[in-house]
mmCIF file of N, CA and C in Angstrom:
data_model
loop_
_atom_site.group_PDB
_atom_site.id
_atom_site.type_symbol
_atom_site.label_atom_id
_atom_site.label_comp_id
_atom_site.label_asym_id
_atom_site.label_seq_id
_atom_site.Cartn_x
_atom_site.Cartn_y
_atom_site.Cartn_z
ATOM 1 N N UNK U 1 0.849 -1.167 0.000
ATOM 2 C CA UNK U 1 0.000 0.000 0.000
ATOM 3 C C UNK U 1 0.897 1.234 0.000
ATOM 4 N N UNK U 2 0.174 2.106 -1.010
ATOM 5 C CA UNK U 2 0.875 3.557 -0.276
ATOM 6 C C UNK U 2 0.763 4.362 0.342
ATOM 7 N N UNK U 3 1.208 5.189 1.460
ATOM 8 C CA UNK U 3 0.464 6.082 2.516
ATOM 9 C C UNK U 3 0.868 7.155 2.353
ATOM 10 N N UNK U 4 -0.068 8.130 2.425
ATOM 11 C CA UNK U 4 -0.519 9.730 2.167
ATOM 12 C C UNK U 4 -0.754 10.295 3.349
ATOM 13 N N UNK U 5 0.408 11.246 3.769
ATOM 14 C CA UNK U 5 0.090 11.775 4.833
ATOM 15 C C UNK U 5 0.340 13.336 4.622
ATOM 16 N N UNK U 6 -0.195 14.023 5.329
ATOM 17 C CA UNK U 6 -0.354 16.018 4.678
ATOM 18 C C UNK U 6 -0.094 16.344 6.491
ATOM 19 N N UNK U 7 0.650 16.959 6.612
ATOM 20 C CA UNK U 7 1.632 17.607 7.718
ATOM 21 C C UNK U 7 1.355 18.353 8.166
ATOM 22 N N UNK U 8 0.598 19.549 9.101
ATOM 23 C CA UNK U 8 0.409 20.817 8.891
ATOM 24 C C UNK U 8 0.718 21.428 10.178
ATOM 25 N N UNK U 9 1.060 22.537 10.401
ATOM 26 C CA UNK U 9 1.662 23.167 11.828
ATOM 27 C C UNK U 9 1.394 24.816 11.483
ATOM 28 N N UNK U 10 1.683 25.658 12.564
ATOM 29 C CA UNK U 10 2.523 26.811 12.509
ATOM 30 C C UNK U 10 3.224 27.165 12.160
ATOM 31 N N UNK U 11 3.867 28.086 11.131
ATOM 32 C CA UNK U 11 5.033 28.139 10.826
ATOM 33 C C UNK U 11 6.542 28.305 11.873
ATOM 34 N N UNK U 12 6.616 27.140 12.729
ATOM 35 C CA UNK U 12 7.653 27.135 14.072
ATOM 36 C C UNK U 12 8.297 25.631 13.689
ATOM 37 N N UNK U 13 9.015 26.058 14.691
ATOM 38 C CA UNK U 13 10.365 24.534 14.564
ATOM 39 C C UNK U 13 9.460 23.705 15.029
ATOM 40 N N UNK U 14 8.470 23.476 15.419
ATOM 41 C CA UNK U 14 7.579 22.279 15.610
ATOM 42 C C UNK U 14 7.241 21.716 14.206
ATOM 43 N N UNK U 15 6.665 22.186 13.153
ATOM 44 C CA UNK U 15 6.346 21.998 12.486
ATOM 45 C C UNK U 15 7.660 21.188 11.468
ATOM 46 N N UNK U 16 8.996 21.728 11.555
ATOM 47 C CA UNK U 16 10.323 21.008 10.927
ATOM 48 C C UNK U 16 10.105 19.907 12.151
ATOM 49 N N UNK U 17 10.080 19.679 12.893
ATOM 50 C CA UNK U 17 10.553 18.382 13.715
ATOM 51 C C UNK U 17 9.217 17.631 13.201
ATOM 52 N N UNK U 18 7.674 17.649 13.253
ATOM 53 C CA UNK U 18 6.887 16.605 12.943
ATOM 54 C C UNK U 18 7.572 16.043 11.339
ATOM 55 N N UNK U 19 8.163 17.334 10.302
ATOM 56 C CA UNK U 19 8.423 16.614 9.565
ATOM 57 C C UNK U 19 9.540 15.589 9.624
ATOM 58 N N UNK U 20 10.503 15.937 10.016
ATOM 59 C CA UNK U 20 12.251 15.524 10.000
ATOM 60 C C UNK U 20 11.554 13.829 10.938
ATOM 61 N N UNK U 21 10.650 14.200 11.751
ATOM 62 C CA UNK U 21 10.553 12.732 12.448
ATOM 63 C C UNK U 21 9.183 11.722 11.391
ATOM 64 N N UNK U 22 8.961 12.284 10.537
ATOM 65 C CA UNK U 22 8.196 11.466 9.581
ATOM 66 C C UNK U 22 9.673 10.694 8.572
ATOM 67 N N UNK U 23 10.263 11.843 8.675
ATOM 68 C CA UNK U 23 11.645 11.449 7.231
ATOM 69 C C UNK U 23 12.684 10.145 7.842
ATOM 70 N N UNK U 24 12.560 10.604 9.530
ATOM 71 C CA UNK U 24 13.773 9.490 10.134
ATOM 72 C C UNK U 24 12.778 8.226 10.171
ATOM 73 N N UNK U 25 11.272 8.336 10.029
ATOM 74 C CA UNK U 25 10.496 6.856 9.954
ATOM 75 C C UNK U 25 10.335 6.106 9.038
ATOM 76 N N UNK U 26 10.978 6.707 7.825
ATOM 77 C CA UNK U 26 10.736 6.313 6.533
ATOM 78 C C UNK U 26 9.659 6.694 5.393
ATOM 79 N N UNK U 27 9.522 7.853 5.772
ATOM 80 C CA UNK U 27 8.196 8.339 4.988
ATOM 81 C C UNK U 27 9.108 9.612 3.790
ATOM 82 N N UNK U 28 8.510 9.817 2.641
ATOM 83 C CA UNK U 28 9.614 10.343 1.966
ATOM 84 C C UNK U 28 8.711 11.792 1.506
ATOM 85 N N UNK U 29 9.353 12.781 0.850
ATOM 86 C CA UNK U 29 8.622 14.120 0.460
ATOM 87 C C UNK U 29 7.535 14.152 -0.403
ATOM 88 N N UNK U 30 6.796 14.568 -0.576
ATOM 89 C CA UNK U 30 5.977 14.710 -2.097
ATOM 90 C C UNK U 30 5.930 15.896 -2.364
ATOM 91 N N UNK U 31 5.907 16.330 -3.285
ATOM 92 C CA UNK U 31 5.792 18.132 -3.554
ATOM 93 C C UNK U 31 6.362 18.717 -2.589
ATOM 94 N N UNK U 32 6.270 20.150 -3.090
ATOM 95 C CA UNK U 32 6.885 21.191 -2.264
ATOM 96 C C UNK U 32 5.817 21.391 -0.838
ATOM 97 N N UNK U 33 6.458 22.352 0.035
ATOM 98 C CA UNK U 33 5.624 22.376 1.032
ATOM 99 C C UNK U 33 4.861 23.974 0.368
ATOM 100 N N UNK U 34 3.612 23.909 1.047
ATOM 101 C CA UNK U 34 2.573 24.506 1.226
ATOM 102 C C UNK U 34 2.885 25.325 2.678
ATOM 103 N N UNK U 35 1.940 27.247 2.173
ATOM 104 C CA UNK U 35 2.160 28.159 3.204
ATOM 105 C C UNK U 35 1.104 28.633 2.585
ATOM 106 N N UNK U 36 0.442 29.540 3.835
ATOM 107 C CA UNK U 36 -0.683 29.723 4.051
ATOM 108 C C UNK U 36 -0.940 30.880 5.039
ATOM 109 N N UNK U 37 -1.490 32.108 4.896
ATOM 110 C CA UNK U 37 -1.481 32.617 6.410
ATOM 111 C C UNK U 37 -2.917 32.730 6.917
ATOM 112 N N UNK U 38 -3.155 32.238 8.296
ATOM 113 C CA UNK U 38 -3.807 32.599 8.896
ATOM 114 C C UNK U 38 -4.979 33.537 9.270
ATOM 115 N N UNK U 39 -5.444 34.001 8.658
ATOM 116 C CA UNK U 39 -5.778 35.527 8.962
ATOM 117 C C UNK U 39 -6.264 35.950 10.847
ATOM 118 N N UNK U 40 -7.257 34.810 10.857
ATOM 119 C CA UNK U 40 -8.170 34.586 12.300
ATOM 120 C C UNK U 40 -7.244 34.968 13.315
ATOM 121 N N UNK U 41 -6.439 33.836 12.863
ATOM 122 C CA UNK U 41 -5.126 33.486 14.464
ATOM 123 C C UNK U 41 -4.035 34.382 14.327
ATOM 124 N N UNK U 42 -3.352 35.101 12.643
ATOM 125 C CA UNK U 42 -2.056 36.126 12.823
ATOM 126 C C UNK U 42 -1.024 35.076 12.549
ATOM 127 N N UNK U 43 -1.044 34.345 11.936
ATOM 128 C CA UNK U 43 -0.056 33.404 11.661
ATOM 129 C C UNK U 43 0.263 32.611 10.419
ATOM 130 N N UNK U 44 1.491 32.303 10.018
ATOM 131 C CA UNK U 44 1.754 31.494 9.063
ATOM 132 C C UNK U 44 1.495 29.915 9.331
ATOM 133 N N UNK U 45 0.722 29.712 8.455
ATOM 134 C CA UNK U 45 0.542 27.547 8.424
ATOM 135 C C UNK U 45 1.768 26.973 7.261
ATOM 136 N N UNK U 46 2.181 26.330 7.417
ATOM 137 C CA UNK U 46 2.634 25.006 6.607
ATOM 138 C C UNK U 46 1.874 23.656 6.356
ATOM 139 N N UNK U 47 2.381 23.410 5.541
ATOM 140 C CA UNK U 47 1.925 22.243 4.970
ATOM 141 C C UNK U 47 2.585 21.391 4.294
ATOM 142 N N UNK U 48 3.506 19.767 4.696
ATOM 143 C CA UNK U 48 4.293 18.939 3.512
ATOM 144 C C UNK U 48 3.360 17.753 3.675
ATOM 145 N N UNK U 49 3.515 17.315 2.551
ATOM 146 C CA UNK U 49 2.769 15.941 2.362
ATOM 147 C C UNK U 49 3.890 14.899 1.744
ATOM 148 N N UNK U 50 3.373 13.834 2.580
ATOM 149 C CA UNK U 50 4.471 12.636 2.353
ATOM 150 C C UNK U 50 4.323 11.161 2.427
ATOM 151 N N UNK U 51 4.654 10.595 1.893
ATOM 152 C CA UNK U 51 4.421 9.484 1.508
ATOM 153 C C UNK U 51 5.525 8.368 1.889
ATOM 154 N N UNK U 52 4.370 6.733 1.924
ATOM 155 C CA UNK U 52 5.298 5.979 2.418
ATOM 156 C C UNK U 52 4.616 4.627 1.943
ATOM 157 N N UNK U 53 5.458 3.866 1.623
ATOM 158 C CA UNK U 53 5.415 2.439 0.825
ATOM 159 C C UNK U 53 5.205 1.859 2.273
ATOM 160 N N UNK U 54 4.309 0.771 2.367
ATOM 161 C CA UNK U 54 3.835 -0.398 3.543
ATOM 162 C C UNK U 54 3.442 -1.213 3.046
ATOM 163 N N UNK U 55 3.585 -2.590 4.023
ATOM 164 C CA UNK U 55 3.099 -3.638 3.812
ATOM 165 C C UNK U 55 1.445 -4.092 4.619
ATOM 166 N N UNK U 56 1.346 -3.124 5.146
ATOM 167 C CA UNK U 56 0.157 -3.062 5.524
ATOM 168 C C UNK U 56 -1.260 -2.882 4.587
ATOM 169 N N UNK U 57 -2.715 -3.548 5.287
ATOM 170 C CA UNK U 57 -3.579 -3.508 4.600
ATOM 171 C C UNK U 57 -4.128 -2.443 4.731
ATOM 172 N N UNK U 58 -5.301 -1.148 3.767
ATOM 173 C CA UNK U 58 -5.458 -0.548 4.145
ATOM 174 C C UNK U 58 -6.830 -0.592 4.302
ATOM 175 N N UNK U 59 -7.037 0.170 6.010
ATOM 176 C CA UNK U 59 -8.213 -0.114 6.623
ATOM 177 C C UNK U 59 -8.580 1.966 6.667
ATOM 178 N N UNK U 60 -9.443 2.137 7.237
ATOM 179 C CA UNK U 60 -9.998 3.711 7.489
ATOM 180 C C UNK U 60 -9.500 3.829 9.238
ATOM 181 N N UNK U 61 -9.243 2.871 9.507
ATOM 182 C CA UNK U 61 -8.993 2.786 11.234
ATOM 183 C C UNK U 61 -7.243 3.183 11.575
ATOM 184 N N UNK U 62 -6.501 3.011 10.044
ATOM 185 C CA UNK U 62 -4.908 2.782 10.357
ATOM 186 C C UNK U 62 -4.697 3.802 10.742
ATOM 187 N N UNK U 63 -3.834 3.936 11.434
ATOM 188 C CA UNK U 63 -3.183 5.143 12.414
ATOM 189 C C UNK U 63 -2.126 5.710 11.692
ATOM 190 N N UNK U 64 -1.815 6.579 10.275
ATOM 191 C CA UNK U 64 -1.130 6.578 9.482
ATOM 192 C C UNK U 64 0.395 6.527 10.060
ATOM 193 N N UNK U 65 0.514 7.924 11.011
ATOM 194 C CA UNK U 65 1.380 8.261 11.876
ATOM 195 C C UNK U 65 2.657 7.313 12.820
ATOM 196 N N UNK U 66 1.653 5.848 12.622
ATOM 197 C CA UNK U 66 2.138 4.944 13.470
ATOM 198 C C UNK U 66 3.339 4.109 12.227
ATOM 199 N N UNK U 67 3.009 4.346 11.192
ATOM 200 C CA UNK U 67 3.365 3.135 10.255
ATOM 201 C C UNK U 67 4.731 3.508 9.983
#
């Protein structure tokens, strides 16, 4: 299976670490990242989406994050 996962944070070093710890799990880039501002909250969003080859079946229950 392939897994599709879309990333999204604040524009803060939180948002590089959820990614960098998707990349050290084996999950790889897709496109560029996505920015966005806020208007409501005053802030910049991000967005990377990334992908990852499994041997897993795919159910609506999988915990993408986990794989």
């Amino acid at each position: 299976m392939q897994a599709y996962r879309f990333i999204t944070n604040d524009d803060t070093s939180e948002f590089c670490h959820r990614v960098t710890e998707a990349l050290s799990k084996g999950w790889e880039l897709h496109g560029d990242p996505q920015y966005s501002y806020d208007e409501k909250r005053g802030v910049m969003r991000c967005g990377q989406a990334v992908t990852k080859h499994s041997d897993e079946t795919y159910s609506k229950d999988l915990k993408l994050g986990q794989l």
